[in-house]
Each structure stands twice: as structure tokens, then as C-alpha cells.
PDB file of C-alpha atoms in Angstrom:
ATOM      1  CA  UNK A   1     269.261 128.018 114.791  1.00  0.00           C
ATOM      2  CA  UNK A   2     265.986 129.538 113.634  1.00  0.00           C
ATOM      3  CA  UNK A   3     264.036 126.507 114.869  1.00  0.00           C
ATOM      4  CA  UNK A   4     265.740 126.789 118.251  1.00  0.00           C
ATOM      5  CA  UNK A   5     264.826 130.478 118.538  1.00  0.00           C
ATOM      6  CA  UNK A   6     261.251 129.724 117.500  1.00  0.00           C
ATOM      7  CA  UNK A   7     260.980 127.033 120.176  1.00  0.00           C
ATOM      8  CA  UNK A   8     262.535 129.333 122.774  1.00  0.00           C
ATOM      9  CA  UNK A   9     260.127 132.125 121.831  1.00  0.00           C
ATOM     10  CA  UNK A  10     257.182 129.725 122.128  1.00  0.00           C
ATOM     11  CA  UNK A  11     258.358 128.554 125.561  1.00  0.00           C
ATOM     12  CA  UNK A  12     258.844 132.129 126.694  1.00  0.00           C
ATOM     13  CA  UNK A  13     255.462 133.299 125.444  1.00  0.00           C
ATOM     14  CA  UNK A  14     253.702 130.336 127.052  1.00  0.00           C
ATOM     15  CA  UNK A  15     255.460 130.965 130.363  1.00  0.00           C
ATOM     16  CA  UNK A  16     254.874 134.727 130.342  1.00  0.00           C
ATOM     17  CA  UNK A  17     251.217 134.519 129.374  1.00  0.00           C
ATOM     18  CA  UNK A  18     250.705 131.758 131.936  1.00  0.00           C
ATOM     19  CA  UNK A  19     252.177 134.009 134.603  1.00  0.00           C
ATOM     20  CA  UNK A  20     250.056 136.993 133.545  1.00  0.00           C
ATOM     21  CA  UNK A  21     247.087 135.480 135.363  1.00  0.00           C
ATOM     22  CA  UNK A  22     249.020 134.928 138.608  1.00  0.00           C
ATOM     23  CA  UNK A  23     250.442 137.025 141.419  1.00  0.00           C
ATOM     24  CA  UNK A  24     253.950 136.152 140.236  1.00  0.00           C
ATOM     25  CA  UNK A  25     253.406 138.320 137.157  1.00  0.00           C
ATOM     26  CA  UNK A  26     254.007 141.501 139.167  1.00  0.00           C
ATOM     27  CA  UNK A  27     257.468 140.209 140.096  1.00  0.00           C
ATOM     28  CA  UNK A  28     258.612 139.433 136.542  1.00  0.00           C
ATOM     29  CA  UNK A  29     256.742 141.966 134.402  1.00  0.00           C
ATOM     30  CA  UNK A  30     259.538 144.557 134.478  1.00  0.00           C
ATOM     31  CA  UNK A  31     262.200 142.018 133.492  1.00  0.00           C
ATOM     32  CA  UNK A  32     260.073 140.770 130.620  1.00  0.00           C
ATOM     33  CA  UNK A  33     259.519 144.344 129.438  1.00  0.00           C
ATOM     34  CA  UNK A  34     263.257 145.133 129.528  1.00  0.00           C
ATOM     35  CA  UNK A  35     264.073 141.926 127.667  1.00  0.00           C
ATOM     36  CA  UNK A  36     261.557 142.692 124.928  1.00  0.00           C
ATOM     37  CA  UNK A  37     262.486 146.365 124.658  1.00  0.00           C
ATOM     38  CA  UNK A  38     266.093 145.501 123.771  1.00  0.00           C
ATOM     39  CA  UNK A  39     265.024 143.944 120.486  1.00  0.00           C
ATOM     40  CA  UNK A  40     262.513 146.613 119.520  1.00  0.00           C
ATOM     41  CA  UNK A  41     263.376 149.629 117.397  1.00  0.00           C
ATOM     42  CA  UNK A  42     263.511 152.605 119.717  1.00  0.00           C
ATOM     43  CA  UNK A  43     260.874 151.263 122.069  1.00  0.00           C
ATOM     44  CA  UNK A  44     261.557 151.624 125.770  1.00  0.00           C
ATOM     45  CA  UNK A  45     260.653 149.167 128.477  1.00  0.00           C
ATOM     46  CA  UNK A  46     257.844 151.416 129.782  1.00  0.00           C
ATOM     47  CA  UNK A  47     256.041 151.199 126.427  1.00  0.00           C
ATOM     48  CA  UNK A  48     256.480 147.407 126.355  1.00  0.00           C
ATOM     49  CA  UNK A  49     255.324 147.239 129.978  1.00  0.00           C
ATOM     50  CA  UNK A  50     252.136 149.075 129.005  1.00  0.00           C
ATOM     51  CA  UNK A  51     251.579 146.607 126.145  1.00  0.00           C
ATOM     52  CA  UNK A  52     252.109 143.688 128.525  1.00  0.00           C
ATOM     53  CA  UNK A  53     249.488 145.104 130.873  1.00  0.00           C
ATOM     54  CA  UNK A  54     247.038 145.547 127.970  1.00  0.00           C
ATOM     55  CA  UNK A  55     247.658 141.919 127.023  1.00  0.00           C
ATOM     56  CA  UNK A  56     247.132 140.843 130.622  1.00  0.00           C
ATOM     57  CA  UNK A  57     243.785 142.638 130.740  1.00  0.00           C
ATOM     58  CA  UNK A  58     242.774 141.022 127.425  1.00  0.00           C
ATOM     59  CA  UNK A  59     243.884 137.598 128.668  1.00  0.00           C
ATOM     60  CA  UNK A  60     241.952 137.880 131.917  1.00  0.00           C
ATOM     61  CA  UNK A  61     238.851 139.093 130.081  1.00  0.00           C
ATOM     62  CA  UNK A  62     239.107 136.218 127.589  1.00  0.00           C
ATOM     63  CA  UNK A  63     239.463 133.656 130.367  1.00  0.00           C
ATOM     64  CA  UNK A  64     236.538 135.098 132.315  1.00  0.00           C
ATOM     65  CA  UNK A  65     234.307 134.855 129.245  1.00  0.00           C
ATOM     66  CA  UNK A  66     235.596 131.402 128.253  1.00  0.00           C
ATOM     67  CA  UNK A  67     237.122 132.734 125.022  1.00  0.00           C
ATOM     68  CA  UNK A  68     239.954 130.233 124.470  1.00  0.00           C
ATOM     69  CA  UNK A  69     240.749 131.746 121.050  1.00  0.00           C
ATOM     70  CA  UNK A  70     241.242 135.159 122.625  1.00  0.00           C
ATOM     71  CA  UNK A  71     243.597 133.708 125.227  1.00  0.00           C
ATOM     72  CA  UNK A  72     245.509 131.846 122.484  1.00  0.00           C
ATOM     73  CA  UNK A  73     245.789 135.088 120.506  1.00  0.00           C
ATOM     74  CA  UNK A  74     247.582 136.758 123.421  1.00  0.00           C
ATOM     75  CA  UNK A  75     250.104 133.909 123.528  1.00  0.00           C
ATOM     76  CA  UNK A  76     250.586 134.029 119.740  1.00  0.00           C
ATOM     77  CA  UNK A  77     251.159 137.778 119.822  1.00  0.00           C
ATOM     78  CA  UNK A  78     253.916 137.500 122.417  1.00  0.00           C
ATOM     79  CA  UNK A  79     255.458 134.469 120.718  1.00  0.00           C
ATOM     80  CA  UNK A  80     255.900 136.590 117.571  1.00  0.00           C
ATOM     81  CA  UNK A  81     257.272 139.529 119.567  1.00  0.00           C
ATOM     82  CA  UNK A  82     259.717 137.286 121.422  1.00  0.00           C
ATOM     83  CA  UNK A  83     260.900 135.605 118.217  1.00  0.00           C
ATOM     84  CA  UNK A  84     261.520 139.034 116.668  1.00  0.00           C
ATOM     85  CA  UNK A  85     263.389 140.211 119.784  1.00  0.00           C
ATOM     86  CA  UNK A  86     265.549 137.077 119.785  1.00  0.00           C
ATOM     87  CA  UNK A  87     266.338 137.442 116.100  1.00  0.00           C
ATOM     88  CA  UNK A  88     267.253 141.131 116.473  1.00  0.00           C
ATOM     89  CA  UNK A  89     269.331 140.676 119.623  1.00  0.00           C
ATOM     90  CA  UNK A  90     271.313 137.422 119.970  1.00  0.00           C
ATOM     91  CA  UNK A  91     272.128 138.212 123.627  1.00  0.00           C
ATOM     92  CA  UNK A  92     268.407 138.150 124.418  1.00  0.00           C
ATOM     93  CA  UNK A  93     268.280 134.354 123.923  1.00  0.00           C
ATOM     94  CA  UNK A  94     270.679 133.801 126.837  1.00  0.00           C
ATOM     95  CA  UNK A  95     268.721 136.238 129.005  1.00  0.00           C
ATOM     96  CA  UNK A  96     265.432 134.570 128.111  1.00  0.00           C
ATOM     97  CA  UNK A  97     266.797 131.117 128.977  1.00  0.00           C
ATOM     98  CA  UNK A  98     268.026 132.421 132.343  1.00  0.00           C
ATOM     99  CA  UNK A  99     264.686 134.059 133.049  1.00  0.00           C
ATOM    100  CA  UNK A 100     262.770 130.888 132.137  1.00  0.00           C
ATOM    101  CA  UNK A 101     265.040 128.853 134.415  1.00  0.00           C
ATOM    102  CA  UNK A 102     264.272 131.234 137.270  1.00  0.00           C
ATOM    103  CA  UNK A 103     260.545 131.125 136.545  1.00  0.00           C
ATOM    104  CA  UNK A 104     260.363 127.328 136.467  1.00  0.00           C
ATOM    105  CA  UNK A 105     259.401 127.053 140.171  1.00  0.00           C
ATOM    106  CA  UNK A 106     256.430 129.362 139.503  1.00  0.00           C
ATOM    107  CA  UNK A 107     255.060 127.104 136.780  1.00  0.00           C
ATOM    108  CA  UNK A 108     252.559 124.508 137.919  1.00  0.00           C
ATOM    109  CA  UNK A 109     254.180 121.105 138.075  1.00  0.00           C
ATOM    110  CA  UNK A 110     252.653 118.167 136.301  1.00  0.00           C
ATOM    111  CA  UNK A 111     251.208 115.697 138.779  1.00  0.00           C
ATOM    112  CA  UNK A 112     253.296 112.633 139.501  1.00  0.00           C
ATOM    113  CA  UNK A 113     251.475 109.322 139.487  1.00  0.00           C
ATOM    114  CA  UNK A 114     252.953 106.041 140.635  1.00  0.00           C
ATOM    115  CA  UNK A 115     251.181 102.835 139.688  1.00  0.00           C
ATOM    116  CA  UNK A 116     251.989  99.441 141.177  1.00  0.00           C
ATOM    117  CA  UNK A 117     249.932  96.501 139.958  1.00  0.00           C
ATOM    118  CA  UNK A 118     250.037  92.981 141.298  1.00  0.00           C
ATOM    119  CA  UNK A 119     247.713  90.015 141.352  1.00  0.00           C
ATOM    120  CA  UNK A 120     248.498  87.215 143.778  1.00  0.00           C
ATOM    121  CA  UNK A 121     247.345  83.671 144.268  1.00  0.00           C
ATOM    122  CA  UNK A 122     244.561  81.651 142.823  1.00  0.00           C
ATOM    123  CA  UNK A 123     243.212  81.155 139.369  1.00  0.00           C
ATOM    124  CA  UNK A 124     240.963  83.819 137.895  1.00  0.00           C
ATOM    125  CA  UNK A 125     238.132  82.789 135.565  1.00  0.00           C
ATOM    126  CA  UNK A 126     236.847  86.286 134.942  1.00  0.00           C
ATOM    127  CA  UNK A 127     238.313  89.726 134.233  1.00  0.00           C
ATOM    128  CA  UNK A 128     240.601  91.165 136.865  1.00  0.00           C
ATOM    129  CA  UNK A 129     240.748  94.939 136.839  1.00  0.00           C
ATOM    130  CA  UNK A 130     242.972  97.175 138.881  1.00  0.00           C
ATOM    131  CA  UNK A 131     242.782 100.876 138.573  1.00  0.00           C
ATOM    132  CA  UNK A 132     241.782 104.194 139.972  1.00  0.00           C
ATOM    133  CA  UNK A 133     238.538 106.024 139.224  1.00  0.00           C
ATOM    134  CA  UNK A 134     237.082 103.367 136.949  1.00  0.00           C
ATOM    135  CA  UNK A 135     233.404 103.816 136.143  1.00  0.00           C
ATOM    136  CA  UNK A 136     230.858 102.942 133.531  1.00  0.00           C
ATOM    137  CA  UNK A 137     232.131  99.451 132.730  1.00  0.00           C
ATOM    138  CA  UNK A 138     229.794  96.602 131.828  1.00  0.00           C
ATOM    139  CA  UNK A 139     230.824  92.969 131.503  1.00  0.00           C
ATOM    140  CA  UNK A 140     228.343  90.616 129.942  1.00  0.00           C
ATOM    141  CA  UNK A 141     228.772  86.887 130.181  1.00  0.00           C
ATOM    142  CA  UNK A 142     228.805  85.057 126.881  1.00  0.00           C
ATOM    143  CA  UNK A 143     227.006  82.066 128.318  1.00  0.00           C
ATOM    144  CA  UNK A 144     230.081  79.900 127.987  1.00  0.00           C
ATOM    145  CA  UNK A 145     230.184  76.757 130.058  1.00  0.00           C
ATOM    146  CA  UNK A 146     232.907  76.809 132.638  1.00  0.00           C
ATOM    147  CA  UNK A 147     235.197  73.829 132.891  1.00  0.00           C
ATOM    148  CA  UNK A 148     236.205  74.697 136.431  1.00  0.00           C
ATOM    149  CA  UNK A 149     235.101  72.327 139.139  1.00  0.00           C
ATOM    150  CA  UNK A 150     232.331  73.411 141.465  1.00  0.00           C
ATOM    151  CA  UNK A 151     233.339  73.880 145.087  1.00  0.00           C
ATOM    152  CA  UNK A 152     232.763  70.719 147.099  1.00  0.00           C
ATOM    153  CA  UNK A 153     232.408  68.526 143.992  1.00  0.00           C
ATOM    154  CA  UNK A 154     234.492  65.677 143.623  1.00  0.00           C
TER     155      UNK A 154
END
């Protein structure tokens, strides 16, 4: 169960921090704050909301300056907070799963690539390459004598 909560917290933190840099963050920030405040000792959602906004500012500053470690620190901080909230409040896990399911359309989708390869007809006496965006290849002949007949010979 602990591993499941850790994975859920990691997914949540990744999703929330990813959304912090988008317009969608304004729509979900309050729900995230309420979810996190439930597991905190005496902390209200307004205090958590303020912390989320501080993290957002730190994340945006880190990304602007190219500080990948700073951006990763923001994610790690919220992963720990989420894991603690999930451990302290078992009902929060269900709420977090529901929220992540709702947020899924806001997450960038991985590109879909379809590849169909086929080579038809003939006999090929050299490399045949099919692909997309291939560059920087060099083929050197080894000086081997070809046993194929010359055109028109015969």
C-alpha cells in the first residue's frame, strides 16, 4: 500500500507542477489546495494555496533561467507533501485519483507515430533504408566484386 501511495503522490506532484506553468493551473489550484489542506495539521486551504503560488513563482523562475534542478526541487517538495497528505488522510487518495482523471485531458499527449515499411520487387545489392529524418549516414564500399550481371550482358 505504501508503494501505491508513493506512486500516486509522484503522479500527482508531476501533474500539478506541470500544470503550474499553464493557464489550466488557475482552474485547479483551489482544489489542489483543499486536497492538501485536509492532510495537514491545522493548515487551511488558503495557507496551502499561498504555498502553491510561491512554488509556481519558483518553478517559473527556474524554467526561465534554465535551472532544471530548481524545477525538479518544486516537484520533489510537492511529492513529499502529497505523500504525507495521503498517509494522513486515506480518503485523499480517492480524491487525488479523481482529480488526476479529470486533469488528464489537460496533460500534453504523447505523439502517436505509425510506421509502415515495405520493399517491393527486384533484387537489392546495396543497403535499403526507409525512415524519417535520417541524416549523417555514410556508406563506404568495401571494394567487393559484384557477382551480379551487368545490364545488357549476356
